[in-house]
Short mmCIF file of C-alpha atoms in Angstrom, two decimals:
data_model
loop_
_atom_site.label_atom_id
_atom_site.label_comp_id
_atom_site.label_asym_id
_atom_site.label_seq_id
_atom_site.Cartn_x
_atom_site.Cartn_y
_atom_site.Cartn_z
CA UNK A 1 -10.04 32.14 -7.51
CA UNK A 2 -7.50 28.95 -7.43
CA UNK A 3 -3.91 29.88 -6.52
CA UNK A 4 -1.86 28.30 -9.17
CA UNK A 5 0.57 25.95 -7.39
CA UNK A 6 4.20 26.42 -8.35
CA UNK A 7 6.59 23.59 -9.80
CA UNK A 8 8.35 23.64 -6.57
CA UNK A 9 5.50 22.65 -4.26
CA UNK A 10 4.19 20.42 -6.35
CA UNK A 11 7.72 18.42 -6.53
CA UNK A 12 7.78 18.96 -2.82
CA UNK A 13 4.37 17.63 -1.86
CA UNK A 14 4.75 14.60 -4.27
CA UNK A 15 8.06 13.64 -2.67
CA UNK A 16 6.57 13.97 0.37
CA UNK A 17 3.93 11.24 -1.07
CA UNK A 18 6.64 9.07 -2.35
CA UNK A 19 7.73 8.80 0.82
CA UNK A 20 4.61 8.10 2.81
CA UNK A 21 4.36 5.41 0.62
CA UNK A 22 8.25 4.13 0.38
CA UNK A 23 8.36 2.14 3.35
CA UNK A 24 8.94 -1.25 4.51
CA UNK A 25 7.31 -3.18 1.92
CA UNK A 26 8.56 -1.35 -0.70
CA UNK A 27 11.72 -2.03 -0.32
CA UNK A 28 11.83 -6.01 0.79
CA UNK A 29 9.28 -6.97 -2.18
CA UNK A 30 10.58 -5.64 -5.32
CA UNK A 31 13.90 -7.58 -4.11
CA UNK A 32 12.20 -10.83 -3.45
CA UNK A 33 10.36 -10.92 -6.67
CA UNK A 34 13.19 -9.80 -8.60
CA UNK A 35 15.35 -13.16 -6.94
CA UNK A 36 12.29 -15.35 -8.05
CA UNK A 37 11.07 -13.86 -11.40
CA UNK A 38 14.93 -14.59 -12.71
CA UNK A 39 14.36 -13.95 -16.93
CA UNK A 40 10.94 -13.72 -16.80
CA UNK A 41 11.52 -10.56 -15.13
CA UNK A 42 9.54 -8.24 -17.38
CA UNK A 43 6.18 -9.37 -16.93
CA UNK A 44 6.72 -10.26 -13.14
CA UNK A 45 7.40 -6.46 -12.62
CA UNK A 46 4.68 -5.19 -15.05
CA UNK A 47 2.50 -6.80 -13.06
CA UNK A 48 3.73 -5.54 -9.60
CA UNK A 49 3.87 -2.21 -10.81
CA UNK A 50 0.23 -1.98 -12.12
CA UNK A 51 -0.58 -2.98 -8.30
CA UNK A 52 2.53 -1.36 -6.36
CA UNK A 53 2.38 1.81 -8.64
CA UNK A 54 -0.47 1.92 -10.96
CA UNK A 55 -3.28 1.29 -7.83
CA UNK A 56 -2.15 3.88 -5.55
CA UNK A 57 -1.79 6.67 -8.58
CA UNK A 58 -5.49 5.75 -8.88
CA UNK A 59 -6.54 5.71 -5.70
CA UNK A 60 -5.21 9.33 -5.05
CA UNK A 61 -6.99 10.68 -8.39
CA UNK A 62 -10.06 8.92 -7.22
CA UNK A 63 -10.26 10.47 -3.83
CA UNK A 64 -9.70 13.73 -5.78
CA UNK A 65 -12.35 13.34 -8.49
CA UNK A 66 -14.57 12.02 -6.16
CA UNK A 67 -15.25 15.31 -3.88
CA UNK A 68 -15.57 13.27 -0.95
CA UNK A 69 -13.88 14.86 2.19
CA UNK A 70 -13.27 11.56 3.15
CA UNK A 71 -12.54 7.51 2.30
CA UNK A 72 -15.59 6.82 4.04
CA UNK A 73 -17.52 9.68 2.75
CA UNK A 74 -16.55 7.72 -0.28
CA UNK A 75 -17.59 4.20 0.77
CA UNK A 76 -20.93 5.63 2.14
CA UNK A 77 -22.13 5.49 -1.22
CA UNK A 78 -22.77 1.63 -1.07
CA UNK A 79 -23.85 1.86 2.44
CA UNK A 80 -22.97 4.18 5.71
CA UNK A 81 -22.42 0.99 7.94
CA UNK A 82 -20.42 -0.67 4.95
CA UNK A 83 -18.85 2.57 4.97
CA UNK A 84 -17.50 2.35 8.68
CA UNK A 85 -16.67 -0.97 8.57
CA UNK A 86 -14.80 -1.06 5.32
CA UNK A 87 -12.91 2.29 6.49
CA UNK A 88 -12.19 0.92 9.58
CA UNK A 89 -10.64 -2.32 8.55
CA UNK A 90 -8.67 -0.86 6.22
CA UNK A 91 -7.47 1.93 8.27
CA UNK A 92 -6.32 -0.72 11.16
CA UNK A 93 -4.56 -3.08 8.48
CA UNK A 94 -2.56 -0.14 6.99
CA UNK A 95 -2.40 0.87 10.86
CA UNK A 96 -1.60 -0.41 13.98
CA UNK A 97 -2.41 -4.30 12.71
CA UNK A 98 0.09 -4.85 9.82
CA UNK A 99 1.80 -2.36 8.14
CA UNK A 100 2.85 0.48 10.92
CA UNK A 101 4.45 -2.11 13.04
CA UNK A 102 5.71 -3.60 9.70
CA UNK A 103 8.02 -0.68 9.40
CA UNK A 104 9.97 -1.09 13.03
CA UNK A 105 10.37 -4.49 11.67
CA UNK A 106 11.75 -4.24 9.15
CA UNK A 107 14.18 -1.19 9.81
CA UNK A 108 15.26 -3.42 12.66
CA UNK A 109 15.86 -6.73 10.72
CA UNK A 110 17.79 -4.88 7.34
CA UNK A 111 18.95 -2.09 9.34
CA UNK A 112 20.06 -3.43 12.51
CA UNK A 113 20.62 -7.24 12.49
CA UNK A 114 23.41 -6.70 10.56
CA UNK A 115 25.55 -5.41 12.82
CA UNK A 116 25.01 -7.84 15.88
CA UNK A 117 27.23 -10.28 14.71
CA UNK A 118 24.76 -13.12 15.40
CA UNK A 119 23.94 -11.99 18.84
CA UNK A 120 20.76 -12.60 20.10
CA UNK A 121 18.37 -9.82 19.06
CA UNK A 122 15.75 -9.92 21.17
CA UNK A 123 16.77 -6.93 23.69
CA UNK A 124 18.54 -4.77 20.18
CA UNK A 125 15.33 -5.23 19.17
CA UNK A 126 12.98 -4.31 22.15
CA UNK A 127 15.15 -0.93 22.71
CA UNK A 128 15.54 -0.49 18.46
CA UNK A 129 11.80 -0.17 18.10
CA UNK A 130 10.75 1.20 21.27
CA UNK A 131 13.37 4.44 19.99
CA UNK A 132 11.54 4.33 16.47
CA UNK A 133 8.04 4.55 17.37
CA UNK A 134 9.02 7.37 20.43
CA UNK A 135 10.35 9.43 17.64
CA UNK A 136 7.10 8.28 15.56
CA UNK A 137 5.02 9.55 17.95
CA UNK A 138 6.69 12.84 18.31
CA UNK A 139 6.66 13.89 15.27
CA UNK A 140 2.77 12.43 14.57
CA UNK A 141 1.72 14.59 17.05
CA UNK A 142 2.49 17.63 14.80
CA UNK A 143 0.77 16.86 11.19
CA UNK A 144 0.25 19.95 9.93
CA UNK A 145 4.34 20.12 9.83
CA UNK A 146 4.22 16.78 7.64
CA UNK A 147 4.88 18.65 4.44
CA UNK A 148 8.04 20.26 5.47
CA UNK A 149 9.48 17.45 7.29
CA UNK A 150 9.32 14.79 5.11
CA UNK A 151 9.14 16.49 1.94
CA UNK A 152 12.10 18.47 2.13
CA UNK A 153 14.28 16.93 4.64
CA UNK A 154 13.41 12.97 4.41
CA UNK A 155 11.87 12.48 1.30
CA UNK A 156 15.25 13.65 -0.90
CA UNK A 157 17.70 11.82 1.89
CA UNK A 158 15.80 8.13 0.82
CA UNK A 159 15.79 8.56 -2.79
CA UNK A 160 19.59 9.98 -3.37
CA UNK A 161 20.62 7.19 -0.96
CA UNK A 162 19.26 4.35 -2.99
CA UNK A 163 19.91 6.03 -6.53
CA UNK A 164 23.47 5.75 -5.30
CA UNK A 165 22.93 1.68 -4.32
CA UNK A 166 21.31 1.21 -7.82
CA UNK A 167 23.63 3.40 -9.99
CA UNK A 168 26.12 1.32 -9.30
CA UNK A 169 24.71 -1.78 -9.35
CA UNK A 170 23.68 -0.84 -12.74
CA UNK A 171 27.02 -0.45 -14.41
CA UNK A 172 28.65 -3.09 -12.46
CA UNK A 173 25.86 -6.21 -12.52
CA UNK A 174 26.79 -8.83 -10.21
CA UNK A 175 25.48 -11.32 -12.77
CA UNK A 176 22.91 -12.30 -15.30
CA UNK A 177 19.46 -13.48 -14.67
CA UNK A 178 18.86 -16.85 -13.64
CA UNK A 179 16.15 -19.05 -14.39
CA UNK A 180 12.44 -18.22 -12.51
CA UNK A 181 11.60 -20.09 -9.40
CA UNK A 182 8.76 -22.35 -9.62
CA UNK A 183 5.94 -19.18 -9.15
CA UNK A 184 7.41 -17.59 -11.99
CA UNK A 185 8.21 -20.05 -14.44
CA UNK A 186 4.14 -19.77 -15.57
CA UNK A 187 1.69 -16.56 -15.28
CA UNK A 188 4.62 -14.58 -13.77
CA UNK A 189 2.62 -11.81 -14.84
CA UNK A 190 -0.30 -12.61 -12.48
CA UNK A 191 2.05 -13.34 -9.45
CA UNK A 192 3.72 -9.91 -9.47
CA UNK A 193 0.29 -8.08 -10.11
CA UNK A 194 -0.62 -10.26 -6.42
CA UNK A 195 2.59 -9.28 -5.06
CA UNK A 196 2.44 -5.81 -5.61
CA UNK A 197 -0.55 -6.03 -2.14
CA UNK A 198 1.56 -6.61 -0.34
CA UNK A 199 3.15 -3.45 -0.40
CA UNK A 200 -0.43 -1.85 0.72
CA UNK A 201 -0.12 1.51 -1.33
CA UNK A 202 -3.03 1.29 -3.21
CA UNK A 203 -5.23 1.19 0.50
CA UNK A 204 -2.81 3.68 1.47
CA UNK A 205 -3.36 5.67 -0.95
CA UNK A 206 -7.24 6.13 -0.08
CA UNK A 207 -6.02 7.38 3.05
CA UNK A 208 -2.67 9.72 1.68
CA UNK A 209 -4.54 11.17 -0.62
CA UNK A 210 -6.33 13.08 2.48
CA UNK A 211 -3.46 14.66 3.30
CA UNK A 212 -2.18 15.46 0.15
CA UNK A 213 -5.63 17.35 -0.51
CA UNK A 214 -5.78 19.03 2.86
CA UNK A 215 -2.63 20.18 2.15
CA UNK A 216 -3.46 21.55 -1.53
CA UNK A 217 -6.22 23.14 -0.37
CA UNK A 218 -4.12 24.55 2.65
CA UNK A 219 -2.38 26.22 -0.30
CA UNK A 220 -4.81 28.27 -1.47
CA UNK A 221 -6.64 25.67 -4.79
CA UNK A 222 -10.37 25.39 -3.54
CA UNK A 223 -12.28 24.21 -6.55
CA UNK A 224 -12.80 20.17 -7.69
CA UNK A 225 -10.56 21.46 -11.14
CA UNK A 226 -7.80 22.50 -9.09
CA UNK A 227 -7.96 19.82 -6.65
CA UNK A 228 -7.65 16.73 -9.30
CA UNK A 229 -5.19 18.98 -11.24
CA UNK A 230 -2.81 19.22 -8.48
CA UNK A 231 -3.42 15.53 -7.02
CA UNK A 232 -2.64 14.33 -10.48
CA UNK A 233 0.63 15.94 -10.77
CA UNK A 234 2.16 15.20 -7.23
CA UNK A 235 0.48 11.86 -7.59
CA UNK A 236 2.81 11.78 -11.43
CA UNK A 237 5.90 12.91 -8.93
CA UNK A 238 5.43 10.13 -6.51
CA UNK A 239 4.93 7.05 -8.72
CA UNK A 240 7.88 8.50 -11.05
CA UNK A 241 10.04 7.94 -8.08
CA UNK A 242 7.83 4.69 -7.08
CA UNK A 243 8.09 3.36 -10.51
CA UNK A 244 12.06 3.93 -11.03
CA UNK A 245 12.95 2.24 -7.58
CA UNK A 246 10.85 -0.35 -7.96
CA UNK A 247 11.91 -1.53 -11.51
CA UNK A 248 15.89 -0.57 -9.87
CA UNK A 249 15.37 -2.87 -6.35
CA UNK A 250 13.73 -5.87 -8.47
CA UNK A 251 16.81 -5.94 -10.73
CA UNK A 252 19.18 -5.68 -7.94
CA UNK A 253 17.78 -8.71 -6.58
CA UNK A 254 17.10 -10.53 -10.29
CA UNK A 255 21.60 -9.57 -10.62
CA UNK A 256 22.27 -10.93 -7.20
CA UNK A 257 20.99 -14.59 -8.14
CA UNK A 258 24.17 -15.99 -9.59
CA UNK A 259 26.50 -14.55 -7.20
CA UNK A 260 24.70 -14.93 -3.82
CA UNK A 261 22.14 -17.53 -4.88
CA UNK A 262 18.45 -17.69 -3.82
CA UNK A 263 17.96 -15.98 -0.01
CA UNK A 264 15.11 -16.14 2.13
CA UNK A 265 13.63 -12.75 2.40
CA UNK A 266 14.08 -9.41 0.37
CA UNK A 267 16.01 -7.50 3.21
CA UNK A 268 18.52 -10.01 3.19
CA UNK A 269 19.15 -9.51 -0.79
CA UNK A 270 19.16 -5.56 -0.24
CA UNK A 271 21.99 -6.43 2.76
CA UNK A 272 24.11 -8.74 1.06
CA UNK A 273 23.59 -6.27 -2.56
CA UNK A 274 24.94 -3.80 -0.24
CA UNK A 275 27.90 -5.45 1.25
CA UNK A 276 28.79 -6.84 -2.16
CA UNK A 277 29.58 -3.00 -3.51
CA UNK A 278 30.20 -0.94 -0.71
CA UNK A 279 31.52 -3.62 2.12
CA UNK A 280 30.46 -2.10 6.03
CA UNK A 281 30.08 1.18 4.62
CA UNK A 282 26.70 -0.79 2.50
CA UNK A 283 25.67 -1.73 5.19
CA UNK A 284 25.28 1.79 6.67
CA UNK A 285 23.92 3.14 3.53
CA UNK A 286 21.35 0.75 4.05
CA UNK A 287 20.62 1.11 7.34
CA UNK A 288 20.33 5.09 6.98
CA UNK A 289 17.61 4.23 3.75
CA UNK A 290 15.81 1.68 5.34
CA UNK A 291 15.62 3.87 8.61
CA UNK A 292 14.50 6.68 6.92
CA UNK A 293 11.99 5.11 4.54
CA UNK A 294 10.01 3.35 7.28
CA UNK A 295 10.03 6.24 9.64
CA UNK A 296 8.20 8.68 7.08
CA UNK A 297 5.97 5.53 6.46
CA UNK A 298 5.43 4.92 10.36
CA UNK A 299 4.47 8.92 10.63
CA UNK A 300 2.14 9.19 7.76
CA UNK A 301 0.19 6.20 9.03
CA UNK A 302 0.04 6.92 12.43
CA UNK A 303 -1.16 10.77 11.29
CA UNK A 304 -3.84 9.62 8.85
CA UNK A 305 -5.36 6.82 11.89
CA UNK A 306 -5.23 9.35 14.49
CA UNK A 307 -7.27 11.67 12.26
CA UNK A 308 -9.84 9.37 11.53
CA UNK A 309 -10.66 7.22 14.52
CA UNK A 310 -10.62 10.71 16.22
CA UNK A 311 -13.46 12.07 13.85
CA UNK A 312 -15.07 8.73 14.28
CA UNK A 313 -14.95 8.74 18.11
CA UNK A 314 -14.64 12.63 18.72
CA UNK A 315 -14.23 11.44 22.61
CA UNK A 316 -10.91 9.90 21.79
CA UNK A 317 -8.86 12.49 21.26
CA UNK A 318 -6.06 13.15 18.31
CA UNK A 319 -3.00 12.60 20.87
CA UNK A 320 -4.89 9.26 22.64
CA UNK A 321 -5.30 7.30 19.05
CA UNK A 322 -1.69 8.42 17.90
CA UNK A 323 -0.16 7.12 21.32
CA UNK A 324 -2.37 4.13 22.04
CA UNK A 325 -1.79 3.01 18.23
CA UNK A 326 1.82 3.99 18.29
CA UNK A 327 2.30 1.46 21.21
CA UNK A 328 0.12 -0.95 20.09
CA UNK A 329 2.66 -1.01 16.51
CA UNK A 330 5.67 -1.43 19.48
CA UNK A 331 4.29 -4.33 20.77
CA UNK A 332 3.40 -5.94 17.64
CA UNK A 333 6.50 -5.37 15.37
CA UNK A 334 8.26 -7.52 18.22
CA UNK A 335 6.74 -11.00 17.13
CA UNK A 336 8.86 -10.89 13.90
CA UNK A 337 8.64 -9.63 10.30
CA UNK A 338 7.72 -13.28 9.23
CA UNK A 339 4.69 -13.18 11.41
CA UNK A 340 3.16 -9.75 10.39
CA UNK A 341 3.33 -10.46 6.55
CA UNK A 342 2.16 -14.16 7.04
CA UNK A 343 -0.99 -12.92 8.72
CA UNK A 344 -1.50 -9.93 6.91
CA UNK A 345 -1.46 -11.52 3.69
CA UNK A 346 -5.48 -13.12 3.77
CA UNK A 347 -6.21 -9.43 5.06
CA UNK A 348 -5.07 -7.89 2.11
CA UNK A 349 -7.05 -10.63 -0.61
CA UNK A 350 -9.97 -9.57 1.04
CA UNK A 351 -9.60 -5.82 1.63
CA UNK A 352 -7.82 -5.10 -2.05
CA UNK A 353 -10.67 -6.19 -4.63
CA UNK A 354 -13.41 -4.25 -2.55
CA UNK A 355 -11.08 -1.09 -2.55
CA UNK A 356 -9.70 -1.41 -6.10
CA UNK A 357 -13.45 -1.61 -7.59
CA UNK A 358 -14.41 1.82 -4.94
CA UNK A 359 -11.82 3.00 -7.32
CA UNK A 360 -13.21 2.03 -10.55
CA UNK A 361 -16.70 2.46 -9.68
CA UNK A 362 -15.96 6.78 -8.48
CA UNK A 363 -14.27 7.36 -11.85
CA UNK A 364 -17.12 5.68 -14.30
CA UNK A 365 -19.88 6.60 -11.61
CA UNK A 366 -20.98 9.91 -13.56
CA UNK A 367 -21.80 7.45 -16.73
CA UNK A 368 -25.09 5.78 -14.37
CA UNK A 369 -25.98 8.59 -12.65
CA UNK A 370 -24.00 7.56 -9.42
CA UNK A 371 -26.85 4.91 -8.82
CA UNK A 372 -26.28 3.12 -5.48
CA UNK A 373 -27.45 0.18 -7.02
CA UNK A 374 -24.18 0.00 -9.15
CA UNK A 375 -22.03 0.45 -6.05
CA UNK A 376 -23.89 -2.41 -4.40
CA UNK A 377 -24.03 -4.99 -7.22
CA UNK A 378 -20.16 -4.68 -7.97
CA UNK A 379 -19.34 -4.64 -4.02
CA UNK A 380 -21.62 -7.81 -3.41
CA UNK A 381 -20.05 -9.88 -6.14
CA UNK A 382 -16.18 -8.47 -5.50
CA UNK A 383 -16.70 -9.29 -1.95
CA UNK A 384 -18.22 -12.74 -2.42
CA UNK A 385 -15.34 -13.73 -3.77
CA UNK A 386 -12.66 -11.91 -2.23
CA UNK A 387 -13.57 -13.39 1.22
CA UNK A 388 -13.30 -16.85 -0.47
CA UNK A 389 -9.26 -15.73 -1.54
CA UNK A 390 -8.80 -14.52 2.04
CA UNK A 391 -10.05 -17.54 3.91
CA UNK A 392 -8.15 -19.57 1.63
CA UNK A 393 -5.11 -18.00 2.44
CA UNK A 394 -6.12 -17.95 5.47
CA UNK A 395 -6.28 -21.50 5.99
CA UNK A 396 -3.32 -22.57 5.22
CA UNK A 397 -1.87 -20.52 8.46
CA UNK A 398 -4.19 -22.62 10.60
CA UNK A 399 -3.62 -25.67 12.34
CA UNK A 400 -6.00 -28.82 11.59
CA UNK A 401 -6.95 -28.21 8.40
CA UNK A 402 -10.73 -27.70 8.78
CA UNK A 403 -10.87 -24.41 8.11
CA UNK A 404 -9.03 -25.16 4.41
CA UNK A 405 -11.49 -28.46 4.27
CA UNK A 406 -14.36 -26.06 3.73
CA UNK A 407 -13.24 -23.26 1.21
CA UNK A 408 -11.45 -25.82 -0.59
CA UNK A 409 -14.64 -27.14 -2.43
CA UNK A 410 -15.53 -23.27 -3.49
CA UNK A 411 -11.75 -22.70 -4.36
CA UNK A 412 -11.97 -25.57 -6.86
CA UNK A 413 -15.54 -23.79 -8.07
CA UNK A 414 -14.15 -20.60 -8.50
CA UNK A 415 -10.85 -21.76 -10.07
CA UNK A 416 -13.10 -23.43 -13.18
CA UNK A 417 -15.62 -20.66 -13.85
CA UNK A 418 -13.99 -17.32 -13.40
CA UNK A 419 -11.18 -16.22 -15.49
CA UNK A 420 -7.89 -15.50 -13.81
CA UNK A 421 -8.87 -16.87 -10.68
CA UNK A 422 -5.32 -19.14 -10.67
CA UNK A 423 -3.45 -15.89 -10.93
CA UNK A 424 -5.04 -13.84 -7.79
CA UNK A 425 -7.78 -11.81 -10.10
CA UNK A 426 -11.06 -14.09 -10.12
CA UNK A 427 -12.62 -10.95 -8.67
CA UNK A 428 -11.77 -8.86 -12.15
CA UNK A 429 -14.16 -9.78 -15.10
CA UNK A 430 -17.26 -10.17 -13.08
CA UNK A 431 -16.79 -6.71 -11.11
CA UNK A 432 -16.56 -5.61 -14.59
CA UNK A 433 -19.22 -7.22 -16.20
CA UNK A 434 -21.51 -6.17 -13.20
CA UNK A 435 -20.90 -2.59 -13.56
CA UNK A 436 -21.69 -2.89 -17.59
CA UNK A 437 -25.15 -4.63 -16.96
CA UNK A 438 -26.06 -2.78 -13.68
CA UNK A 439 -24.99 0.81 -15.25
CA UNK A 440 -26.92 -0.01 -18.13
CA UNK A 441 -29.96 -0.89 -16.15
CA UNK A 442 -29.65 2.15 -14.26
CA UNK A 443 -29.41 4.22 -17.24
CA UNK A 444 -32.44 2.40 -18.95
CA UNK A 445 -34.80 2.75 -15.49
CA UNK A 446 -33.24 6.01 -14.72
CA UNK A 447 -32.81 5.72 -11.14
CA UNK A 448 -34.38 8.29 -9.34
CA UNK A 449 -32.29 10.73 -6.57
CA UNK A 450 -33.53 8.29 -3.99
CA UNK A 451 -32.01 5.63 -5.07
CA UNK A 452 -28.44 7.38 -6.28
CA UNK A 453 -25.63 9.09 -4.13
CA UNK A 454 -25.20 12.16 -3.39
CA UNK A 455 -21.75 13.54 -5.11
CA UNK A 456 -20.46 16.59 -4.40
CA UNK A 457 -20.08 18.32 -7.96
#
């Protein structure tokens, strides 16, 4: 019989979410759009919190209510190779590629910089990150201590720190919205729904919502009921918090506009916000959040790779991934925060449509009789155009111009046949229309077992 989880573990467990997720994007974002979305702030952070909130709640339900043991137990239902590949991909951009190493970067630039007084910061930096991803290491090497360590310790420290930052700011505005930059004057909507990847939750999530299971279960709830019951209300915890601070950061930075004026990057709103109210001792605040918030981040994703690429290559050991990755994320958050999101950013228009229909397709798959035919239709057509958005944005990081001289021609295609393409979600009504017709024709043929996925009931 299911142990009944208490309130208090449930609170703890979804902090401890919150703050796997709270990390370096999280933080710079919300600011940035906030800055840019001016009085058409609203629908700018509607849309970013369907993506930045709304995604990753699903994703952990879906990993729940799917039964799988694992994302690419999951994936395996369009294909076990797909399944690899597509779980492998997104485990290294989450990873050691882009958003692990993102975290030392960031921590460094908003955290750090600050105080150097224009020196250069190539050494600060070198020793800065080398520290953070020793102690990242040390305490990844330990995951079944997660829960208590960042639940009860970290967790509260990063949200009562930045409550206090936003509390204030709240009763003493620095100004009044300005109006949008030129991405937000039309479909501001659409451009925070895009901007809301780049935080990466909702792959995260795929991946957190493994440990948040594995540690439910560790608590004594066994059955599929008890498993989507308790993943649903630590997942409520953890985008309560999400959803507060995000909505709280974006109008810090929407308030800053008329006293500081447009700035170039979302940590250096959150350090001048903080240096407006609280002078040095801001800038400390900050520095303690931003710390804190991208080492939980750093841990969870260096836990959750370690675990799989060990289970994928049993001869690799636990320890080897979680040091060899860990280093790797050293040497890469030294080429610059600029660098990491500019490249990451084609990465994540390729790797979010594919994951965000996974999602869609594990809640309605009980309606066709979990046909694999479904799963491959709606993956086919997401991922025939969601290469198309990556390459395009890929392009334009490229020198020449060849590269954008090709997908160009498509672009223009895509841009007058699919709805929504202009605003980042081309990808949307077909993956939806797909599912209708092929879960229709699945129904109608009635698929036989060889030709649907095996779900765990």
């Amino acid at each position: 019989m299911d142990r009944k989880l208490p309130f208090s573990s449930l609170v703890v467990i979804g902090t401890m979410l919150f703050a796997l997720f709270f990390g370096a994007g999280n933080l710079i974002f919300p600011a940035q759009l906030g800055q840019a979305a001016g009085t058409n702030f609203w629908p700018a952070v509607i849309g970013f919190l369907i993506t930045g909130v709304g995604l990753p709640f699903l994703g952990i339900l879906a990993i729940g209510f799917s039964g799988s043991a694992n994302l690419q137990e999951l994936a395996s239902r369009i294909h076990p190779l797909y399944a690899i590949l597509f779980t492998s991909a997104l485990y290294l951009t989450i990873g050691p590629f882009f958003a692990a190493p993102r975290t030392g970067a960031v921590a460094f630039d908003i955290g750090i910089v600050p105080f150097l007084n224009g020196a250069d910061p190539l050494i600060p930096r070198f020793l800065f990150t080398a520290l953070f991803f020793g102690i990242t290491i040390w305490l990844s090497l330990n995951p079944q201590k997660i829960a208590d360590r960042v639940g009860k310790v970290l967790s509260p420290a990063i949200i009562i720190l930045l409550l206090a930052l936003l509390v204030v700011a709240l009763f003493s505005p620095m100004g009044s919205f300005q109006a949008p930059s030129s991405p937000y004057l039309s479909g501001a909507f659409g451009k925070g729904f895009t901007e809301g990847y780049n935080t990466m939750d909702a792959l995260a999530s795929l991946v957190f919502g493994i440990i948040v299971i594995t540690i439910v279960r560790s608590m004594g709830v066994q059955s599929k009921k008890g498993i989507v019951a308790a993943t649903f209300k630590t997942g409520i915890v953890a985008a309560g918090f999400l959803g507060v601070l995000y909505v709280g950061i974006a109008y810090l930075g929407a308030s800053s506009v008329e006293s500081l004026g447009m700035m170039d990057s979302g940590g250096a709103v959150l350090t001048s916000v903080a240096t407006h109210y609280f002078g040095q001792a801001g800038l400390v605040l900050l520095g303690v959040v931003i710390l804190l918030a991208c080492l939980t981040t750093s841990i969870g994703l260096m836990t959750a790779c370690g675990e799989y690429f060990h289970t994928l290559i049993p001869a690799l050991s636990y320890k080897v991934v979680v040091v060899s990755f860990t280093i790797f994320c050293f040497i890469v958050s030294n080429i610059g925060l600029n660098n990491i999101i500019t490249y990451s950013i084609p990465v994540l228009l390729f790797l979010y449509p594919l994951a965000i229909t996974l999602m869609l397709l594990t809640f309605v798959s009980p309606l066709f009789g979990h046909a694999r035919i479904v799963y491959v239709a709606v993956t086919v057509v997401a991922m025939l155009i969601s290469v198309v958005d990556g390459l395009a944005a890929l392009a334009g990081t490229l020198p020449g111009g060849q590269l954008e001289k090709l997908i160009e021609p498509i672009t223009a295609f895509y841009g007058k046949v699919l709805p929504l393409y202009e605003n980042g979600l081309g990808w949307l009504i077909p993956t939806l229309i797909v599912i209708v017709v092929f879960g229709v024709i699945a129904r109608v043929t009635g698929m036989d077992s060889s030709r649907s996925v095996s779900v765990e009931e």
